[in-house]
Amino acid sequence: MRLAPRALCRAAQAAWRENFSVLGRDVARWFPGHMAKGLKKMQNSLKLVDCIIEVHDARIPLSGRNPLFQETLGLKPHLLVLNKMDLADLTEQQKIMQRLEGEGLKNVVFTNCVKDESVQQIIPTVTELIESSHRYHRGENLEYCIMVIGVPNVGKSSLINSLRRQHLGKGKATRVGGQPGITRAVMSRIQVSERPLMFLLDTPGVLAPRIESVETGLKLALCGTVLDHLVGEETMADYLLYTLNRHQRFELGVQWCNLGSLQPLPPGSSDSPASAS
């Protein structure tokens, strides 16, 4: 498989930047009333919330999270759930954890909510976070209320359904789907556990008002956080192939595109990833 030389890689990056700068505002606000209303409702519901679970995609653990969550949702106990771990490369998991801890995120759990992997850690972790918080004043109220937040299509509703399967033996309580925007409002409380008695609030996905960089936007698009047509399917495919080539993951492109008869160029050639920017 012939790889783009350095000049073409630079040209591709410039093209992504140009395309995304035109669409950036639309991508960041592709359902503005829904997002703005949802964030306001989250803020208004904070007084009822004991802890916040932020769900994000494990494939992009260090980018794409909405910084507004930390700014607007107060200082409640916070657990970051990196979902879709089955789709992610976890060989650098320890480094990811160290980077996140350096950003102040000490409570992180990797999950796969489709197969309920590692989900059993969540309720004990949340319970410990709440009870160790200096703001914890339970009194006679023995139930917990948790708010689930995140950008669109990272698996917030899937997490709630997974917790219900594990702890209540019940089916799904919230709609899920492969497109962003399934949850459109802050819903009523959904029970996910009997002991301890715990309820979760599902919330709509909320993107940051401004996406921090072109590559962050493209990563979010490839993970299904925004609708494909807002970025452009060709732009997304171009960036994906560029990324695979840059990391020398030639076998993935060969397998997906049925290019088994083609071979990558040897390292050191003018078209190899080692010479690309």
mmCIF file of C-alpha atoms in Angstrom:
data_model
loop_
_atom_site.group_PDB
_atom_site.id
_atom_site.type_symbol
_atom_site.label_atom_id
_atom_site.label_comp_id
_atom_site.label_asym_id
_atom_site.label_seq_id
_atom_site.Cartn_x
_atom_site.Cartn_y
_atom_site.Cartn_z
ATOM 1 C CA MET A 1 0.000 0.000 0.000
ATOM 2 C CA ARG A 2 1.546 3.291 -1.134
ATOM 3 C CA LEU A 3 1.751 5.894 1.611
ATOM 4 C CA ALA A 4 1.493 9.667 1.285
ATOM 5 C CA PRO A 5 4.867 11.454 1.233
ATOM 6 C CA ARG A 6 5.637 14.275 3.607
ATOM 7 C CA ALA A 7 4.278 17.012 1.357
ATOM 8 C CA LEU A 8 1.007 15.197 0.852
ATOM 9 C CA CYS A 9 0.643 14.611 4.591
ATOM 10 C CA ARG A 10 1.052 18.332 5.161
ATOM 11 C CA ALA A 11 -1.445 19.038 2.404
ATOM 12 C CA ALA A 12 -3.899 16.594 3.964
ATOM 13 C CA GLN A 13 -3.564 18.290 7.346
ATOM 14 C CA ALA A 14 -4.145 21.678 5.739
ATOM 15 C CA ALA A 15 -7.246 20.321 3.975
ATOM 16 C CA TRP A 16 -8.665 18.914 7.238
ATOM 17 C CA ARG A 17 -8.025 22.274 8.915
ATOM 18 C CA GLU A 18 -9.740 24.192 6.128
ATOM 19 C CA ASN A 19 -12.748 21.864 5.985
ATOM 20 C CA PHE A 20 -13.130 21.762 9.726
ATOM 21 C CA SER A 21 -12.777 25.520 10.188
ATOM 22 C CA VAL A 22 -15.750 25.972 7.896
ATOM 23 C CA LEU A 23 -17.800 23.355 9.706
ATOM 24 C CA GLY A 24 -16.427 23.830 13.200
ATOM 25 C CA ARG A 25 -19.235 25.975 14.499
ATOM 26 C CA ASP A 26 -21.891 23.621 13.115
ATOM 27 C CA VAL A 27 -20.097 20.561 14.463
ATOM 28 C CA ALA A 28 -19.770 22.054 17.947
ATOM 29 C CA ARG A 29 -23.425 23.103 17.986
ATOM 30 C CA TRP A 30 -25.156 20.550 15.851
ATOM 31 C CA PHE A 31 -28.222 20.584 18.139
ATOM 32 C CA PRO A 32 -27.696 23.853 20.052
ATOM 33 C CA GLY A 33 -31.058 24.150 21.814
ATOM 34 C CA HIS A 34 -30.823 20.561 23.025
ATOM 35 C CA MET A 35 -27.307 20.979 24.406
ATOM 36 C CA ALA A 36 -27.833 24.381 26.023
ATOM 37 C CA LYS A 37 -31.095 23.296 27.629
ATOM 38 C CA GLY A 38 -29.545 20.038 28.822
ATOM 39 C CA LEU A 39 -26.553 21.736 30.455
ATOM 40 C CA LYS A 40 -28.826 24.212 32.242
ATOM 41 C CA LYS A 41 -31.001 21.381 33.557
ATOM 42 C CA MET A 42 -27.916 19.571 34.794
ATOM 43 C CA GLN A 43 -26.876 22.657 36.752
ATOM 44 C CA ASN A 44 -30.365 23.024 38.219
ATOM 45 C CA SER A 45 -30.386 19.355 39.297
ATOM 46 C CA LEU A 46 -27.028 19.518 41.099
ATOM 47 C CA LYS A 47 -28.549 20.052 44.535
ATOM 48 C CA LEU A 48 -30.112 16.575 44.263
ATOM 49 C CA VAL A 49 -26.894 14.869 43.133
ATOM 50 C CA ASP A 50 -24.370 13.087 45.360
ATOM 51 C CA CYS A 51 -21.812 12.172 42.703
ATOM 52 C CA ILE A 52 -21.108 12.668 38.991
ATOM 53 C CA ILE A 53 -20.131 9.875 36.613
ATOM 54 C CA GLU A 54 -18.537 11.205 33.442
ATOM 55 C CA VAL A 55 -18.510 8.702 30.582
ATOM 56 C CA HIS A 56 -16.021 9.072 27.738
ATOM 57 C CA ASP A 57 -14.765 6.962 24.836
ATOM 58 C CA ALA A 58 -11.725 4.831 25.744
ATOM 59 C CA ARG A 59 -10.403 5.223 22.179
ATOM 60 C CA ILE A 60 -9.735 8.933 22.778
ATOM 61 C CA PRO A 61 -9.121 9.025 26.552
ATOM 62 C CA LEU A 62 -6.981 12.173 26.530
ATOM 63 C CA SER A 63 -8.983 14.379 24.171
ATOM 64 C CA GLY A 64 -12.532 15.447 23.408
ATOM 65 C CA ARG A 65 -13.893 15.704 26.956
ATOM 66 C CA ASN A 66 -16.011 18.784 27.602
ATOM 67 C CA PRO A 67 -14.145 21.202 29.935
ATOM 68 C CA LEU A 68 -17.429 22.928 30.769
ATOM 69 C CA PHE A 69 -18.469 19.959 32.909
ATOM 70 C CA GLN A 70 -15.812 20.666 35.512
ATOM 71 C CA GLU A 71 -16.515 24.395 35.418
ATOM 72 C CA THR A 72 -20.309 24.298 35.633
ATOM 73 C CA LEU A 73 -21.128 21.141 37.567
ATOM 74 C CA GLY A 74 -19.392 22.109 40.770
ATOM 75 C CA LEU A 75 -17.115 20.103 43.035
ATOM 76 C CA LYS A 76 -19.191 16.965 43.427
ATOM 77 C CA PRO A 77 -17.324 13.639 43.748
ATOM 78 C CA HIS A 78 -16.360 12.622 40.219
ATOM 79 C CA LEU A 79 -15.736 9.248 38.541
ATOM 80 C CA LEU A 80 -14.469 9.050 34.946
ATOM 81 C CA VAL A 81 -15.665 5.940 33.089
ATOM 82 C CA LEU A 82 -13.737 5.217 29.872
ATOM 83 C CA ASN A 83 -16.235 3.080 27.976
ATOM 84 C CA LYS A 84 -15.851 0.949 24.815
ATOM 85 C CA MET A 85 -12.583 -0.508 26.089
ATOM 86 C CA ASP A 86 -13.122 -3.452 23.732
ATOM 87 C CA LEU A 87 -12.558 -1.087 20.788
ATOM 88 C CA ALA A 88 -9.510 0.651 22.270
ATOM 89 C CA ASP A 89 -5.792 -0.151 22.279
ATOM 90 C CA LEU A 90 -5.077 -0.589 25.984
ATOM 91 C CA THR A 91 -1.351 -1.358 25.717
ATOM 92 C CA GLU A 92 -0.673 2.136 27.086
ATOM 93 C CA GLN A 93 -3.350 1.963 29.789
ATOM 94 C CA GLN A 94 -0.918 2.705 32.627
ATOM 95 C CA LYS A 95 0.405 5.808 30.868
ATOM 96 C CA ILE A 96 -3.167 6.949 30.206
ATOM 97 C CA MET A 97 -3.991 6.586 33.898
ATOM 98 C CA GLN A 98 -0.877 8.553 34.855
ATOM 99 C CA ARG A 99 -1.731 11.369 32.438
ATOM 100 C CA LEU A 100 -5.282 11.594 33.740
ATOM 101 C CA GLU A 101 -4.092 11.553 37.335
ATOM 102 C CA GLY A 102 -1.783 14.425 36.471
ATOM 103 C CA GLU A 103 -4.891 16.321 35.362
ATOM 104 C CA GLY A 104 -6.528 15.664 38.731
ATOM 105 C CA LEU A 105 -8.583 12.600 37.742
ATOM 106 C CA LYS A 106 -7.722 9.964 40.318
ATOM 107 C CA ASN A 107 -10.854 7.839 39.925
ATOM 108 C CA VAL A 108 -10.940 6.185 36.499
ATOM 109 C CA VAL A 109 -12.577 2.919 35.397
ATOM 110 C CA PHE A 110 -12.347 1.265 31.950
ATOM 111 C CA THR A 111 -15.542 -0.533 30.894
ATOM 112 C CA ASN A 112 -17.311 -2.333 28.084
ATOM 113 C CA CYS A 113 -21.000 -1.814 28.794
ATOM 114 C CA VAL A 114 -22.139 -4.075 25.954
ATOM 115 C CA LYS A 115 -20.640 -7.111 27.699
ATOM 116 C CA ASP A 116 -20.800 -5.641 31.235
ATOM 117 C CA GLU A 117 -17.000 -5.836 31.593
ATOM 118 C CA SER A 118 -15.608 -4.033 34.667
ATOM 119 C CA VAL A 119 -18.993 -2.395 35.317
ATOM 120 C CA GLN A 120 -19.164 -4.121 38.712
ATOM 121 C CA GLN A 121 -16.498 -1.689 39.979
ATOM 122 C CA ILE A 122 -18.681 1.366 39.526
ATOM 123 C CA ILE A 123 -21.232 1.204 42.343
ATOM 124 C CA PRO A 124 -18.667 0.337 45.079
ATOM 125 C CA THR A 125 -16.376 3.115 43.798
ATOM 126 C CA VAL A 126 -19.199 5.678 43.695
ATOM 127 C CA THR A 127 -20.369 4.676 47.185
ATOM 128 C CA GLU A 128 -16.861 5.148 48.585
ATOM 129 C CA LEU A 129 -16.465 8.520 46.843
ATOM 130 C CA ILE A 130 -19.735 9.813 48.273
ATOM 131 C CA GLU A 131 -19.158 8.610 51.817
ATOM 132 C CA SER A 132 -15.611 9.966 51.921
ATOM 133 C CA SER A 133 -16.673 13.392 50.655
ATOM 134 C CA HIS A 134 -16.572 16.160 53.261
ATOM 135 C CA ARG A 135 -19.874 17.400 51.813
ATOM 136 C CA TYR A 136 -21.575 14.112 52.629
ATOM 137 C CA HIS A 137 -24.549 14.692 54.976
ATOM 138 C CA ARG A 138 -26.919 11.798 54.548
ATOM 139 C CA GLY A 139 -29.127 12.139 57.621
ATOM 140 C CA GLU A 140 -32.159 9.883 57.312
ATOM 141 C CA ASN A 141 -32.039 9.771 53.512
ATOM 142 C CA LEU A 142 -30.324 6.480 52.659
ATOM 143 C CA GLU A 143 -30.490 6.700 48.868
ATOM 144 C CA TYR A 144 -27.887 7.976 46.421
ATOM 145 C CA CYS A 145 -28.520 10.061 43.300
ATOM 146 C CA ILE A 146 -25.851 10.033 40.596
ATOM 147 C CA MET A 147 -25.726 12.182 37.455
ATOM 148 C CA VAL A 148 -24.271 10.588 34.301
ATOM 149 C CA ILE A 149 -22.674 13.104 31.927
ATOM 150 C CA GLY A 150 -20.508 13.077 28.807
ATOM 151 C CA VAL A 151 -20.237 14.126 25.182
ATOM 152 C CA PRO A 152 -22.671 12.457 22.748
ATOM 153 C CA ASN A 153 -22.587 8.739 21.940
ATOM 154 C CA VAL A 154 -20.017 7.548 24.485
ATOM 155 C CA GLY A 155 -22.351 5.037 26.158
ATOM 156 C CA LYS A 156 -24.061 6.888 29.017
ATOM 157 C CA SER A 157 -27.394 5.117 28.514
ATOM 158 C CA SER A 158 -25.618 1.806 27.906
ATOM 159 C CA LEU A 159 -23.865 2.187 31.268
ATOM 160 C CA ILE A 160 -27.176 2.711 33.058
ATOM 161 C CA ASN A 161 -28.690 -0.340 31.378
ATOM 162 C CA SER A 162 -25.610 -2.412 32.209
ATOM 163 C CA LEU A 163 -25.798 -1.454 35.894
ATOM 164 C CA ARG A 164 -29.476 -2.420 35.964
ATOM 165 C CA ARG A 165 -28.705 -5.819 34.435
ATOM 166 C CA GLN A 166 -25.981 -6.510 36.974
ATOM 167 C CA HIS A 167 -27.629 -5.233 40.137
ATOM 168 C CA LEU A 168 -31.366 -5.508 39.519
ATOM 169 C CA GLY A 169 -31.610 -8.239 36.891
ATOM 170 C CA LYS A 170 -33.763 -5.954 34.755
ATOM 171 C CA GLY A 171 -33.728 -4.955 31.104
ATOM 172 C CA LYS A 172 -32.929 -1.588 29.671
ATOM 173 C CA ALA A 173 -34.538 1.553 30.988
ATOM 174 C CA THR A 174 -33.088 4.026 28.467
ATOM 175 C CA ARG A 175 -32.797 4.113 24.690
ATOM 176 C CA VAL A 176 -29.399 3.508 23.149
ATOM 177 C CA GLY A 177 -28.137 3.851 19.608
ATOM 178 C CA GLY A 178 -25.076 4.180 17.375
ATOM 179 C CA GLN A 179 -25.808 7.813 16.498
ATOM 180 C CA PRO A 180 -25.304 10.820 18.789
ATOM 181 C CA GLY A 181 -28.337 12.588 20.187
ATOM 182 C CA ILE A 182 -30.512 9.665 21.345
ATOM 183 C CA THR A 183 -30.990 11.161 24.816
ATOM 184 C CA ARG A 184 -32.531 14.608 24.418
ATOM 185 C CA ALA A 185 -33.377 15.657 27.967
ATOM 186 C CA VAL A 186 -32.398 15.157 31.607
ATOM 187 C CA MET A 187 -34.592 12.204 32.493
ATOM 188 C CA SER A 188 -36.290 11.186 35.706
ATOM 189 C CA ARG A 189 -34.314 9.088 38.152
ATOM 190 C CA ILE A 190 -33.592 5.509 37.105
ATOM 191 C CA GLN A 191 -32.919 2.909 39.787
ATOM 192 C CA VAL A 192 -29.765 0.861 39.210
ATOM 193 C CA SER A 193 -29.205 -0.765 42.602
ATOM 194 C CA GLU A 194 -31.161 -1.917 45.656
ATOM 195 C CA ARG A 195 -28.311 -2.199 48.164
ATOM 196 C CA PRO A 196 -27.206 0.514 48.280
ATOM 197 C CA LEU A 197 -30.344 2.190 46.977
ATOM 198 C CA MET A 198 -29.019 4.153 44.027
ATOM 199 C CA PHE A 199 -30.640 6.170 41.249
ATOM 200 C CA LEU A 200 -29.002 7.605 38.147
ATOM 201 C CA LEU A 201 -29.952 10.595 36.024
ATOM 202 C CA ASP A 202 -29.337 10.087 32.308
ATOM 203 C CA THR A 203 -28.431 13.324 30.507
ATOM 204 C CA PRO A 204 -28.011 14.461 26.894
ATOM 205 C CA GLY A 205 -24.538 14.523 25.394
ATOM 206 C CA VAL A 206 -23.024 17.997 25.479
ATOM 207 C CA LEU A 207 -20.059 19.035 23.349
ATOM 208 C CA ALA A 208 -17.810 21.960 24.232
ATOM 209 C CA PRO A 209 -18.924 25.233 22.604
ATOM 210 C CA ARG A 210 -15.565 25.326 20.834
ATOM 211 C CA ILE A 211 -13.631 22.225 19.744
ATOM 212 C CA GLU A 212 -10.029 22.732 20.804
ATOM 213 C CA SER A 213 -8.268 21.572 17.610
ATOM 214 C CA VAL A 214 -8.840 20.120 14.161
ATOM 215 C CA GLU A 215 -7.512 16.713 15.155
ATOM 216 C CA THR A 216 -9.670 16.609 18.284
ATOM 217 C CA GLY A 217 -12.705 17.312 16.132
ATOM 218 C CA LEU A 218 -11.764 14.563 13.691
ATOM 219 C CA LYS A 219 -11.210 12.086 16.529
ATOM 220 C CA LEU A 220 -14.642 12.923 17.948
ATOM 221 C CA ALA A 221 -16.192 12.462 14.516
ATOM 222 C CA LEU A 222 -14.501 9.082 13.963
ATOM 223 C CA CYS A 223 -15.818 7.900 17.335
ATOM 224 C CA GLY A 224 -19.388 8.836 16.356
ATOM 225 C CA THR A 225 -19.719 11.845 18.619
ATOM 226 C CA VAL A 226 -20.921 14.093 15.793
ATOM 227 C CA LEU A 227 -22.825 13.156 12.656
ATOM 228 C CA ASP A 228 -20.556 12.122 9.770
ATOM 229 C CA HIS A 229 -21.951 14.544 7.212
ATOM 230 C CA LEU A 230 -21.085 17.565 9.355
ATOM 231 C CA VAL A 231 -17.380 16.816 8.982
ATOM 232 C CA GLY A 232 -17.499 14.955 5.672
ATOM 233 C CA GLU A 233 -17.084 11.235 5.158
ATOM 234 C CA GLU A 234 -14.103 11.682 2.806
ATOM 235 C CA THR A 235 -12.305 13.957 5.268
ATOM 236 C CA MET A 236 -12.865 11.427 8.049
ATOM 237 C CA ALA A 237 -11.638 8.510 5.903
ATOM 238 C CA ASP A 238 -8.572 10.516 4.846
ATOM 239 C CA TYR A 239 -7.669 11.294 8.450
ATOM 240 C CA LEU A 240 -8.229 7.683 9.541
ATOM 241 C CA LEU A 241 -5.924 6.304 6.821
ATOM 242 C CA TYR A 242 -3.328 8.972 7.619
ATOM 243 C CA THR A 243 -3.418 7.970 11.299
ATOM 244 C CA LEU A 244 -3.124 4.248 10.523
ATOM 245 C CA ASN A 245 -0.148 4.922 8.249
ATOM 246 C CA ARG A 246 1.515 7.214 10.791
ATOM 247 C CA HIS A 247 1.342 4.430 13.394
ATOM 248 C CA GLN A 248 2.407 1.825 10.813
ATOM 249 C CA ARG A 249 -0.825 -0.111 11.212
ATOM 250 C CA PHE A 250 -0.798 -1.143 7.563
ATOM 251 C CA GLU A 251 -2.544 -4.453 8.185
ATOM 252 C CA LEU A 252 -5.754 -2.686 9.225
ATOM 253 C CA GLY A 253 -6.073 -0.765 5.965
ATOM 254 C CA VAL A 254 -5.174 -3.886 3.994
ATOM 255 C CA GLN A 255 -7.812 -5.937 5.803
ATOM 256 C CA TRP A 256 -10.618 -3.347 5.594
ATOM 257 C CA CYS A 257 -9.952 -2.426 1.962
ATOM 258 C CA ASN A 258 -9.251 -6.009 0.832
ATOM 259 C CA LEU A 259 -5.773 -5.062 -0.395
ATOM 260 C CA GLY A 260 -4.019 -8.284 0.552
ATOM 261 C CA SER A 261 -1.956 -8.396 -2.628
ATOM 262 C CA LEU A 262 -0.294 -5.016 -1.913
ATOM 263 C CA GLN A 263 2.674 -4.607 0.392
ATOM 264 C CA PRO A 264 3.776 -1.527 2.378
ATOM 265 C CA LEU A 265 6.938 0.240 1.284
ATOM 266 C CA PRO A 266 10.058 -0.582 3.321
ATOM 267 C CA PRO A 267 11.032 1.752 6.179
ATOM 268 C CA GLY A 268 13.273 4.621 5.106
ATOM 269 C CA SER A 269 11.777 5.111 1.671
ATOM 270 C CA SER A 270 10.560 8.581 0.715
ATOM 271 C CA ASP A 271 6.962 7.474 1.127
ATOM 272 C CA SER A 272 7.344 5.665 4.443
ATOM 273 C CA PRO A 273 5.716 6.973 7.652
ATOM 274 C CA ALA A 274 9.148 7.551 9.169
ATOM 275 C CA SER A 275 9.673 10.369 6.695
ATOM 276 C CA ALA A 276 6.174 11.792 7.082
ATOM 277 C CA SER A 277 5.436 14.763 9.277
#
